[in-house]
Coordinates of C-alpha atoms and ligand atoms in Angstrom, one line a residue:
X17 CA 54.3 -100.7 -164.8
X18 CA 54.2 -100.0 -161.0
X19 CA 50.6 -98.7 -160.5
X20 CA 51.6 -95.3 -161.6
X21 CA 49.8 -93.9 -164.6
X22 CA 51.6 -94.5 -167.9
X23 CA 52.3 -91.4 -169.9
X24 CA 52.6 -90.7 -173.7
X25 CA 53.7 -87.9 -175.9
X26 CA 52.4 -87.7 -179.5
X27 CA 53.6 -85.5 -182.3
X28 CA 51.8 -85.4 -185.6
X29 CA 53.0 -84.6 -189.1
X30 CA 51.2 -84.4 -192.4
X31 CA 47.6 -83.9 -193.5
X32 CA 44.3 -83.4 -191.8
X33 CA 43.6 -87.1 -191.9
X34 CA 46.7 -87.6 -189.8
X35 CA 45.7 -84.8 -187.4
X36 CA 42.3 -86.4 -186.9
X37 CA 43.8 -89.9 -186.6
X38 CA 45.9 -88.6 -183.8
X39 CA 42.8 -87.3 -182.0
X40 CA 41.4 -90.8 -182.2
X41 CA 44.7 -92.4 -181.1
X42 CA 44.9 -90.1 -178.1
X43 CA 41.3 -91.0 -177.1
X44 CA 42.2 -94.7 -177.5
X45 CA 45.3 -94.4 -175.3
X46 CA 43.5 -92.4 -172.7
X47 CA 40.9 -95.1 -172.6
X48 CA 43.7 -97.7 -172.1
X49 CA 44.8 -95.8 -169.0
X50 CA 47.5 -93.6 -170.4
X51 CA 47.9 -89.9 -169.7
X52 CA 48.9 -87.5 -172.5
X53 CA 51.9 -85.2 -171.7
X54 CA 53.3 -82.2 -173.5
X55 CA 57.0 -83.0 -173.5
X56 CA 59.1 -86.0 -174.5
X57 CA 60.9 -85.7 -171.1
X58 CA 57.7 -86.5 -169.2
X59 CA 56.6 -89.4 -171.4
X60 CA 57.0 -93.2 -171.0
X61 CA 55.9 -93.7 -174.6
X62 CA 56.9 -91.4 -177.4
X63 CA 54.8 -91.6 -180.6
X64 CA 55.2 -90.0 -184.0
X65 CA 52.3 -90.0 -186.4
X66 CA 54.2 -89.6 -189.6
X67 CA 53.7 -88.5 -193.2
X68 CA 55.5 -89.7 -196.3
X69 CA 53.8 -87.7 -199.0
X70 CA 57.2 -86.0 -199.9
X71 CA 60.7 -86.9 -199.1
X72 CA 61.2 -84.0 -196.7
X73 CA 58.1 -85.0 -194.7
X74 CA 59.5 -88.5 -194.4
X75 CA 63.0 -87.4 -193.3
X76 CA 61.5 -85.5 -190.4
X77 CA 60.6 -88.6 -188.5
X78 CA 64.0 -90.1 -188.7
X79 CA 65.6 -86.9 -187.5
X80 CA 63.2 -86.8 -184.6
X81 CA 64.0 -90.5 -183.7
X82 CA 67.8 -89.8 -183.9
X83 CA 67.5 -86.7 -181.7
X84 CA 65.8 -88.7 -178.9
X85 CA 67.6 -92.0 -179.2
X86 CA 69.6 -91.5 -176.0
X87 CA 66.3 -91.4 -174.0
X88 CA 66.0 -95.2 -174.6
X89 CA 68.5 -95.6 -171.8
X90 CA 65.9 -94.0 -169.4
X91 CA 63.4 -96.8 -170.3
X92 CA 61.3 -94.7 -172.7
X93 CA 59.7 -96.5 -175.6
X94 CA 59.2 -95.2 -179.1
X95 CA 56.5 -95.8 -181.6
X96 CA 56.1 -94.8 -185.3
X97 CA 52.5 -94.5 -186.6
X98 CA 51.1 -93.3 -189.9
X99 CA 52.3 -93.3 -193.4
X100 CA 56.0 -93.8 -192.9
X101 CA 55.3 -96.7 -190.6
X102 CA 53.2 -98.4 -193.2
X103 CA 55.6 -97.6 -196.0
X104 CA 58.9 -98.6 -194.3
X105 CA 57.5 -101.3 -192.1
X106 CA 60.0 -103.3 -190.2
X107 CA 62.9 -101.5 -191.9
X108 CA 62.3 -98.8 -189.3
X109 CA 63.6 -101.2 -186.7
X110 CA 66.9 -101.5 -188.6
X111 CA 67.2 -97.8 -189.1
X112 CA 66.1 -96.8 -185.6
X113 CA 66.6 -99.9 -183.3
X114 CA 65.2 -98.1 -180.3
X115 CA 61.7 -98.2 -181.8
X116 CA 59.3 -100.7 -180.3
X117 CA 56.1 -100.1 -182.2
X118 CA 55.4 -99.6 -185.9
X119 CA 51.8 -99.3 -186.9
X120 CA 50.1 -98.0 -190.1
X121 CA 46.7 -96.2 -190.0
X122 CA 44.7 -99.2 -191.3
X123 CA 45.7 -101.1 -188.1
X124 CA 44.9 -98.5 -185.4
X125 CA 42.0 -100.6 -184.2
X126 CA 44.6 -103.0 -182.9
X127 CA 46.6 -100.4 -180.9
X128 CA 45.4 -101.4 -177.5
X129 CA 46.5 -105.0 -178.2
X130 CA 49.9 -103.8 -179.6
X131 CA 50.5 -101.6 -176.6
X132 CA 49.9 -104.5 -174.3
X133 CA 52.3 -106.6 -176.3
X134 CA 55.2 -104.1 -175.9
X135 CA 54.4 -103.4 -172.3
X136 CA 54.3 -107.0 -171.2
X137 CA 57.5 -107.8 -173.0
X138 CA 60.5 -107.8 -170.6
X139 CA 62.9 -105.0 -171.2
X140 CA 66.1 -106.8 -170.7
X141 CA 69.5 -105.7 -171.9
X142 CA 69.2 -107.9 -174.9
X143 CA 70.0 -106.3 -178.3
X144 CA 66.7 -105.7 -180.1
X145 CA 66.2 -107.5 -183.3
X146 CA 63.4 -107.8 -185.8
X147 CA 60.6 -110.1 -184.6
X148 CA 61.7 -110.1 -181.0
X149 CA 58.9 -109.8 -178.4
X150 CA 59.9 -106.2 -177.3
X151 CA 58.4 -105.1 -180.6
X152 CA 55.0 -104.9 -182.1
X153 CA 53.9 -104.2 -185.6
X154 CA 50.5 -103.3 -187.1
X155 CA 51.1 -103.5 -190.8
X156 CA 48.9 -106.1 -192.3
X157 CA 45.5 -104.4 -192.6
X158 CA 45.7 -102.4 -195.8
X159 CA 43.1 -104.8 -197.4
X160 CA 40.7 -104.4 -194.5
X161 CA 37.1 -103.3 -195.0
X162 CA 36.9 -101.8 -191.6
X163 CA 37.3 -98.2 -190.5
X164 CA 39.0 -96.9 -187.3
X165 CA 35.9 -95.8 -185.5
X166 CA 36.0 -94.9 -181.8
X167 CA 33.7 -93.1 -179.4
X168 CA 36.8 -91.8 -177.5
X169 CA 38.0 -89.2 -180.1
X170 CA 39.9 -86.5 -178.1
X171 CA 39.2 -83.4 -180.3
X172 CA 41.5 -80.5 -179.6
X173 CA 39.2 -77.7 -180.7
X174 CA 35.8 -77.4 -178.9
X175 CA 34.0 -75.6 -181.8
X176 CA 35.0 -77.2 -185.0
X177 CA 36.0 -80.8 -185.6
X178 CA 36.7 -83.5 -188.1
X179 CA 34.7 -86.6 -189.0
X180 CA 36.3 -89.2 -191.2
X181 CA 33.8 -90.5 -193.7
X182 CA 36.1 -92.6 -196.0
X183 CA 39.5 -94.1 -195.4
X184 CA 42.1 -95.2 -198.0
X185 CA 42.3 -94.5 -201.7
X186 CA 41.8 -96.6 -204.8
X187 CA 42.9 -94.0 -207.4
X188 CA 46.7 -94.8 -207.7
X189 CA 47.9 -91.5 -209.1
X190 CA 51.3 -92.2 -210.5
X191 CA 53.2 -90.0 -207.9
X192 CA 51.2 -90.8 -204.8
X193 CA 52.0 -93.0 -201.8
X194 CA 48.6 -92.8 -200.2
X195 CA 47.1 -96.0 -201.7
X196 CA 50.1 -97.9 -200.4
X197 CA 50.1 -96.3 -197.0
X198 CA 46.5 -95.9 -196.2
X199 CA 45.2 -99.0 -198.0
X200 CA 42.0 -99.5 -200.0
X201 CA 38.9 -97.3 -199.9
X202 CA 36.4 -98.1 -197.3
X203 CA 33.5 -95.8 -196.3
X204 CA 31.6 -95.5 -193.0
X205 CA 27.8 -95.9 -193.0
X206 CA 25.9 -92.6 -193.3
X207 CA 24.1 -93.5 -190.1
X208 CA 27.3 -93.7 -188.1
X209 CA 28.6 -90.4 -189.6
X210 CA 25.3 -88.7 -188.8
X211 CA 25.3 -90.1 -185.3
X212 CA 28.7 -88.6 -184.8
X213 CA 27.6 -85.2 -186.2
X214 CA 24.6 -85.1 -183.9
X215 CA 26.8 -86.1 -180.9
X216 CA 29.2 -83.3 -181.8
X217 CA 26.4 -80.8 -182.1
X218 CA 25.1 -81.8 -178.7
X219 CA 28.6 -81.1 -177.3
X220 CA 28.5 -77.6 -178.8
X221 CA 30.4 -78.0 -182.0
X222 CA 29.1 -75.8 -184.8
X223 CA 31.5 -76.6 -187.6
X224 CA 32.2 -80.0 -189.1
X225 CA 34.8 -81.0 -191.6
X226 CA 34.2 -84.3 -193.4
X227 CA 37.4 -86.0 -194.2
X228 CA 38.7 -88.5 -196.6
X229 CA 41.6 -88.9 -199.1
X230 CA 38.9 -88.8 -201.7
X231 CA 35.5 -87.8 -200.2
X232 CA 33.7 -88.0 -203.5
X233 CA 34.3 -91.7 -203.8
X234 CA 32.2 -92.1 -200.7
X235 CA 29.9 -95.2 -200.9
X236 CA 27.5 -95.7 -198.0
X237 CA 27.9 -99.4 -197.1
X238 CA 24.2 -99.4 -196.2
X239 CA 23.4 -98.0 -199.6
X240 CA 21.4 -95.1 -198.1
X241 CA 23.1 -91.9 -199.1
X242 CA 25.4 -90.6 -201.9
X243 CA 28.2 -88.2 -200.8
X244 CA 26.1 -85.1 -201.8
X245 CA 23.2 -86.5 -199.8
X246 CA 25.4 -87.2 -196.8
X247 CA 26.8 -83.7 -197.0
X248 CA 23.4 -82.2 -197.1
X249 CA 22.2 -84.3 -194.2
X250 CA 25.2 -83.2 -192.0
X251 CA 24.4 -79.6 -193.0
X252 CA 20.8 -80.1 -191.7
X253 CA 21.8 -81.4 -188.2
X254 CA 20.4 -78.9 -185.7
X255 CA 23.3 -76.8 -184.3
X256 CA 25.7 -77.4 -187.1
X257 CA 26.3 -74.0 -188.9
X258 CA 29.2 -74.9 -191.1
X259 CA 30.2 -78.0 -193.0
X260 CA 33.3 -78.4 -195.1
X261 CA 34.8 -81.4 -196.9
X262 CA 38.2 -82.4 -198.2
X263 CA 39.7 -83.7 -200.4
X264 CA 37.8 -84.0 -203.6
X265 CA 39.0 -85.8 -206.7
X266 CA 37.9 -84.2 -210.0
X267 CA 37.0 -87.5 -211.6
X268 CA 34.3 -88.2 -209.0
X269 CA 33.2 -84.7 -208.4
X270 CA 29.5 -84.6 -209.4
X271 CA 27.2 -81.6 -210.0
X272 CA 25.0 -82.9 -207.2
X273 CA 27.6 -81.5 -204.8
X274 CA 27.1 -78.0 -206.1
X275 CA 23.4 -78.5 -206.0
X276 CA 23.7 -79.5 -202.3
X277 CA 25.8 -76.4 -201.6
X278 CA 23.2 -74.2 -203.3
X279 CA 20.4 -75.9 -201.3
X280 CA 21.8 -76.2 -197.8
X281 CA 22.9 -72.9 -196.1
X282 CA 25.2 -74.7 -193.6
X283 CA 27.4 -76.1 -196.4
X284 CA 30.4 -73.7 -196.8
X285 CA 31.1 -71.7 -200.0
X286 CA 34.4 -73.5 -200.6
X287 CA 35.6 -76.4 -202.7
X288 CA 39.1 -77.7 -202.6
X289 CA 39.6 -79.5 -206.0
X290 CA 43.2 -80.5 -206.6
X291 CA 44.2 -80.2 -210.3
X292 CA 47.9 -81.1 -210.1
X293 CA 48.6 -79.9 -213.6
X294 CA 47.1 -77.8 -216.3
X295 CA 48.4 -80.0 -219.1
X296 CA 46.3 -82.9 -220.3
X297 CA 49.5 -84.8 -221.4
X298 CA 50.9 -84.5 -217.8
X299 CA 47.6 -85.3 -216.3
X300 CA 47.6 -88.5 -218.3
X301 CA 51.1 -89.4 -217.2
X302 CA 50.0 -88.7 -213.6
X303 CA 47.1 -91.2 -214.2
X304 CA 44.7 -88.5 -212.9
X305 CA 41.8 -89.8 -215.1
X306 CA 40.6 -86.4 -216.4
X307 CA 41.7 -83.9 -219.0
X308 CA 42.2 -80.1 -218.5
X309 CA 38.8 -79.5 -220.2
X310 CA 37.0 -82.0 -218.0
X311 CA 38.5 -80.3 -215.0
X312 CA 37.4 -76.9 -216.3
X313 CA 33.9 -78.2 -216.8
X314 CA 33.7 -78.9 -213.1
X315 CA 34.9 -75.4 -212.4
X316 CA 32.2 -74.0 -214.6
X317 CA 29.6 -75.8 -212.5
X318 CA 30.9 -74.0 -209.4
X319 CA 30.9 -70.7 -211.2
X320 CA 27.3 -71.2 -212.3
X321 CA 26.2 -71.8 -208.6
X322 CA 24.0 -69.4 -206.8
X323 CA 26.6 -69.1 -204.1
X324 CA 30.0 -67.4 -204.5
X325 CA 32.1 -70.6 -204.1
X326 CA 35.8 -70.1 -203.3
X327 CA 38.0 -72.6 -205.2
X328 CA 41.4 -73.8 -204.0
X329 CA 43.7 -76.5 -205.4
X330 CA 46.9 -78.4 -205.2
X331 CA 49.6 -78.3 -208.0
X332 CA 52.7 -80.4 -208.5
X333 CA 55.5 -78.8 -210.6
X334 CA 58.3 -80.7 -212.3
X335 CA 56.6 -84.0 -212.7
X336 CA 59.0 -86.2 -214.8
X337 CA 59.0 -85.0 -218.4
X338 CA 57.0 -81.8 -217.7
X339 CA 58.1 -79.4 -220.5
X340 CA 58.2 -75.7 -220.3
X341 CA 55.1 -75.5 -222.5
X342 CA 53.3 -77.9 -220.2
X343 CA 54.3 -75.9 -217.2
X344 CA 52.9 -72.8 -219.0
X345 CA 49.6 -74.7 -219.4
X346 CA 49.5 -74.9 -215.6
X347 CA 50.1 -71.2 -215.3
X348 CA 47.3 -70.4 -217.8
X349 CA 45.0 -72.7 -215.9
X350 CA 45.6 -70.6 -212.7
X351 CA 44.4 -67.6 -214.7
X352 CA 41.4 -69.4 -216.2
X353 CA 40.1 -70.6 -212.9
X354 CA 41.1 -67.6 -210.7
X355 CA 41.8 -69.7 -207.6
X356 CA 41.4 -68.3 -204.1
X357 CA 44.4 -70.4 -202.9
X358 CA 46.9 -72.9 -204.3
X359 CA 49.1 -75.4 -202.4
X360 CA 52.0 -76.0 -204.7
X361 CA 54.7 -78.6 -204.4
X362 CA 57.9 -79.7 -206.2
X363 CA 57.5 -83.3 -207.5
X364 CA 59.1 -85.7 -205.1
X365 CA 59.8 -89.3 -206.2
X366 CA 58.2 -91.7 -203.7
X367 CA 58.8 -95.4 -203.0
X368 CA 56.5 -97.9 -204.6
X369 CA 54.8 -95.4 -206.9
X370 CA 54.6 -95.9 -210.7
X371 CA 56.2 -92.5 -211.5
X372 CA 59.4 -93.7 -209.8
X373 CA 60.1 -95.7 -212.9
X374 CA 59.9 -92.6 -215.1
X375 CA 63.1 -90.5 -215.5
X376 CA 63.0 -87.7 -212.9
X377 CA 64.7 -85.6 -215.5
X378 CA 63.9 -82.2 -214.1
X379 CA 66.7 -80.9 -211.8
X380 CA 65.7 -79.6 -208.4
X381 CA 66.8 -76.0 -209.3
X382 CA 64.4 -76.0 -212.2
X383 CA 61.6 -77.4 -210.1
X384 CA 62.3 -74.6 -207.6
X385 CA 62.2 -72.0 -210.3
X386 CA 58.9 -73.3 -211.6
X387 CA 57.5 -73.2 -208.1
X388 CA 58.6 -69.6 -207.6
X389 CA 57.0 -68.5 -210.9
X390 CA 53.8 -70.3 -210.0
X391 CA 53.6 -68.8 -206.6
X392 CA 54.3 -65.3 -207.9
X393 CA 51.5 -65.7 -210.5
X394 CA 49.1 -67.0 -207.9
X395 CA 49.9 -64.2 -205.5
X396 CA 48.8 -61.7 -208.2
X397 CA 45.6 -63.6 -208.7
X398 CA 44.8 -63.7 -205.0
X399 CA 45.5 -59.9 -204.7
X400 CA 42.9 -59.4 -207.4
X401 CA 40.4 -62.0 -206.0
X402 CA 40.5 -60.7 -202.5
X403 CA 40.0 -57.0 -203.5
X404 CA 36.5 -57.8 -204.7
X405 CA 35.4 -58.5 -201.1
X406 CA 36.0 -54.9 -200.0
X407 CA 32.7 -53.3 -199.0
X408 CA 31.0 -56.7 -198.5
X409 CA 29.7 -58.1 -195.2
X410 CA 30.6 -61.6 -194.2
X411 CA 29.9 -63.8 -191.2
X412 CA 33.0 -65.2 -189.5
X413 CA 33.5 -67.8 -186.9
X414 CA 35.8 -66.1 -184.3
X415 CA 39.0 -68.2 -184.0
X416 CA 41.2 -66.1 -181.8
X417 CA 42.7 -62.8 -181.0
X418 CA 45.9 -61.1 -182.0
X419 CA 46.5 -59.1 -178.9
X420 CA 49.6 -57.2 -180.2
X421 CA 47.4 -55.7 -183.0
X422 CA 44.2 -55.7 -180.9
X423 CA 42.5 -57.5 -183.7
X424 CA 40.2 -60.6 -183.7
X425 CA 40.9 -63.4 -186.1
X426 CA 37.9 -65.0 -187.9
X427 CA 37.2 -67.2 -190.8
X428 CA 34.6 -66.8 -193.5
X429 CA 32.5 -69.5 -195.0
X430 CA 34.9 -69.3 -198.0
X431 CA 37.7 -70.2 -195.7
X432 CA 39.4 -66.8 -195.9
X433 CA 41.1 -65.5 -192.8
X434 CA 39.5 -62.2 -191.9
X435 CA 41.2 -60.1 -189.2
X436 CA 38.9 -57.5 -187.7
X437 CA 38.6 -54.9 -185.1
X438 CA 35.7 -54.7 -182.6
X439 CA 34.5 -51.9 -180.3
X440 CA 36.5 -52.0 -177.0
X441 CA 33.4 -53.0 -174.9
X442 CA 32.7 -56.0 -177.1
X443 CA 34.6 -59.3 -176.5
X444 CA 33.4 -61.8 -179.1
X445 CA 33.6 -65.3 -177.8
X446 CA 35.9 -67.7 -179.5
X447 CA 33.8 -70.1 -181.5
X448 CA 30.9 -67.5 -181.9
X449 CA 29.7 -66.1 -185.2
X450 CA 29.8 -62.3 -185.9
X451 CA 29.3 -60.1 -188.9
X452 CA 32.2 -58.2 -190.3
X453 CA 32.4 -55.5 -192.9
X454 CA 35.5 -55.9 -195.1
X455 CA 37.6 -52.8 -195.5
X456 CA 40.9 -54.1 -196.8
X457 CA 42.5 -57.0 -198.5
X458 CA 45.9 -58.7 -198.8
X459 CA 47.1 -61.7 -200.8
X460 CA 46.3 -64.2 -198.0
X461 CA 43.8 -62.4 -195.7
X462 CA 41.1 -59.8 -195.4
X463 CA 40.7 -56.9 -193.0
X464 CA 37.4 -55.7 -191.5
X465 CA 35.4 -54.1 -188.8
X466 CA 32.8 -56.0 -186.7
X467 CA 29.2 -54.9 -187.4
X468 CA 27.3 -54.3 -184.2
Ligands
5AD521 N1 55.4 -85.1 -204.9 C1 55.0 -83.8 -204.7 N2 53.7 -83.5 -204.3 C2 52.9 -84.6 -204.0 N3 51.6 -84.6 -203.6 C3 51.3 -85.9 -203.5 N4 52.3 -86.7 -203.8 C4 53.3 -85.9 -204.2 C5 54.6 -86.1 -204.7 N5 55.1 -87.4 -204.8 C6 50.8 -83.4 -203.4 C7 49.6 -83.4 -204.3 C8 48.5 -83.7 -203.4 C9 49.0 -83.0 -202.1 C10 48.3 -83.5 -200.8 O1 50.4 -83.3 -202.1 O2 49.4 -82.1 -204.8 O3 47.2 -83.2 -203.8
SF4_522 FE1 51.0 -87.6 -195.6 FE2 49.4 -88.6 -197.4 FE3 49.8 -89.9 -195.3 FE4 48.4 -87.6 -195.2 S1 47.8 -89.6 -196.2 S2 49.9 -88.3 -193.8 S3 49.5 -86.4 -196.7 S4 51.3 -89.4 -196.8

């Protein structure tokens, strides 16, 4: 490059792990002398951080690549990062020959080196082919014991931020690509997580979300802290007012987590505990390693807590062989738990996964019907759950303003969106905490008035 600063554009798909990986990738690229730009048109390097959890998510990246293919003629380079990169590997070069870089999340530590490799390669008119020097791949590190740690994370929100505590997943649920795309489980030391939390507090962050595909599997490599102890320690960092964590696996979800929430005020009143199905037979076929009753036992621990813990979950409908009665068991589980929120998905067969070998006997229209029924049932549950807040006072972190409605947007410790009015002369600062009296409720949000 001719002395001018190189530019990059990065678009992120998928989960919070991906969102946070992108913050780390951005920091790394900036450190390497790149400047981030907001449009593809301005960029020398165009990166997609991709998701392959369901077929639709995976298709998105290939559509994006096809849309911008012609820009290759202008000398722009393309890179595919994340889960589709790891899953499809060098096949991406066949499907989208204008791509120069394919790198899975377990290899991000090597990004600076890979970037140098594609930059130093001559960009002749030669037809690209797999293995040629114009291309770089980071696909070999799924067995690594190392995490992608960087001091250059470019966090987008100045008030709340993520910290990865564990990467990868060893659970191998029958439907899931994650163990194949993100590699084996590896935890960061509690000392390094706490150092990052303290550094964030010093920078003015007050909310931290601890991230991992399965945070309860956290094992401190230095042997100092369990997950619950780490959670409590982050909650005790001066300046940190809220700590969240996601995602939990029921099999590894211990009672000590609930005890920590009861003991440490900064830990939020919210647990996301994906159940996937309410039928023990389906859970077994999914290789989830728990029964309906074992799951409900964990829910009973949360309900016995001193704090009013909001519970959310993920559900898959239409897993191969799921009968009408097994689907009904999932519906009855929604009633038994009384979830505050449910993310529900139609089963999507994924490459490499064990459930691919099962007959995907349930037609898409039937999966769609089950999803509709489930969402309608859950909507009723949320209407009832949210009503109980009316008359209560809750503290919210102010997240924004809806100027059209002259309402502020806040979030409670239980992760509920609470829209509220404030007296005209008061302008709560974004990122500050205020008390709000709840005067109305909807299926997905609450309505209130600021208490002054
Ligand atoms: N099909 C449908 N949903 C899936 N999920 C994971 N894999 C699949 C799949 N193959 C859902 C699970 C998980 C959430 C992140 O995505 O519910 O908890
Ligand atoms: Fe998507 Fe799963 Fe990868 Fe996250 S870990 S980006 S949800 S495939």
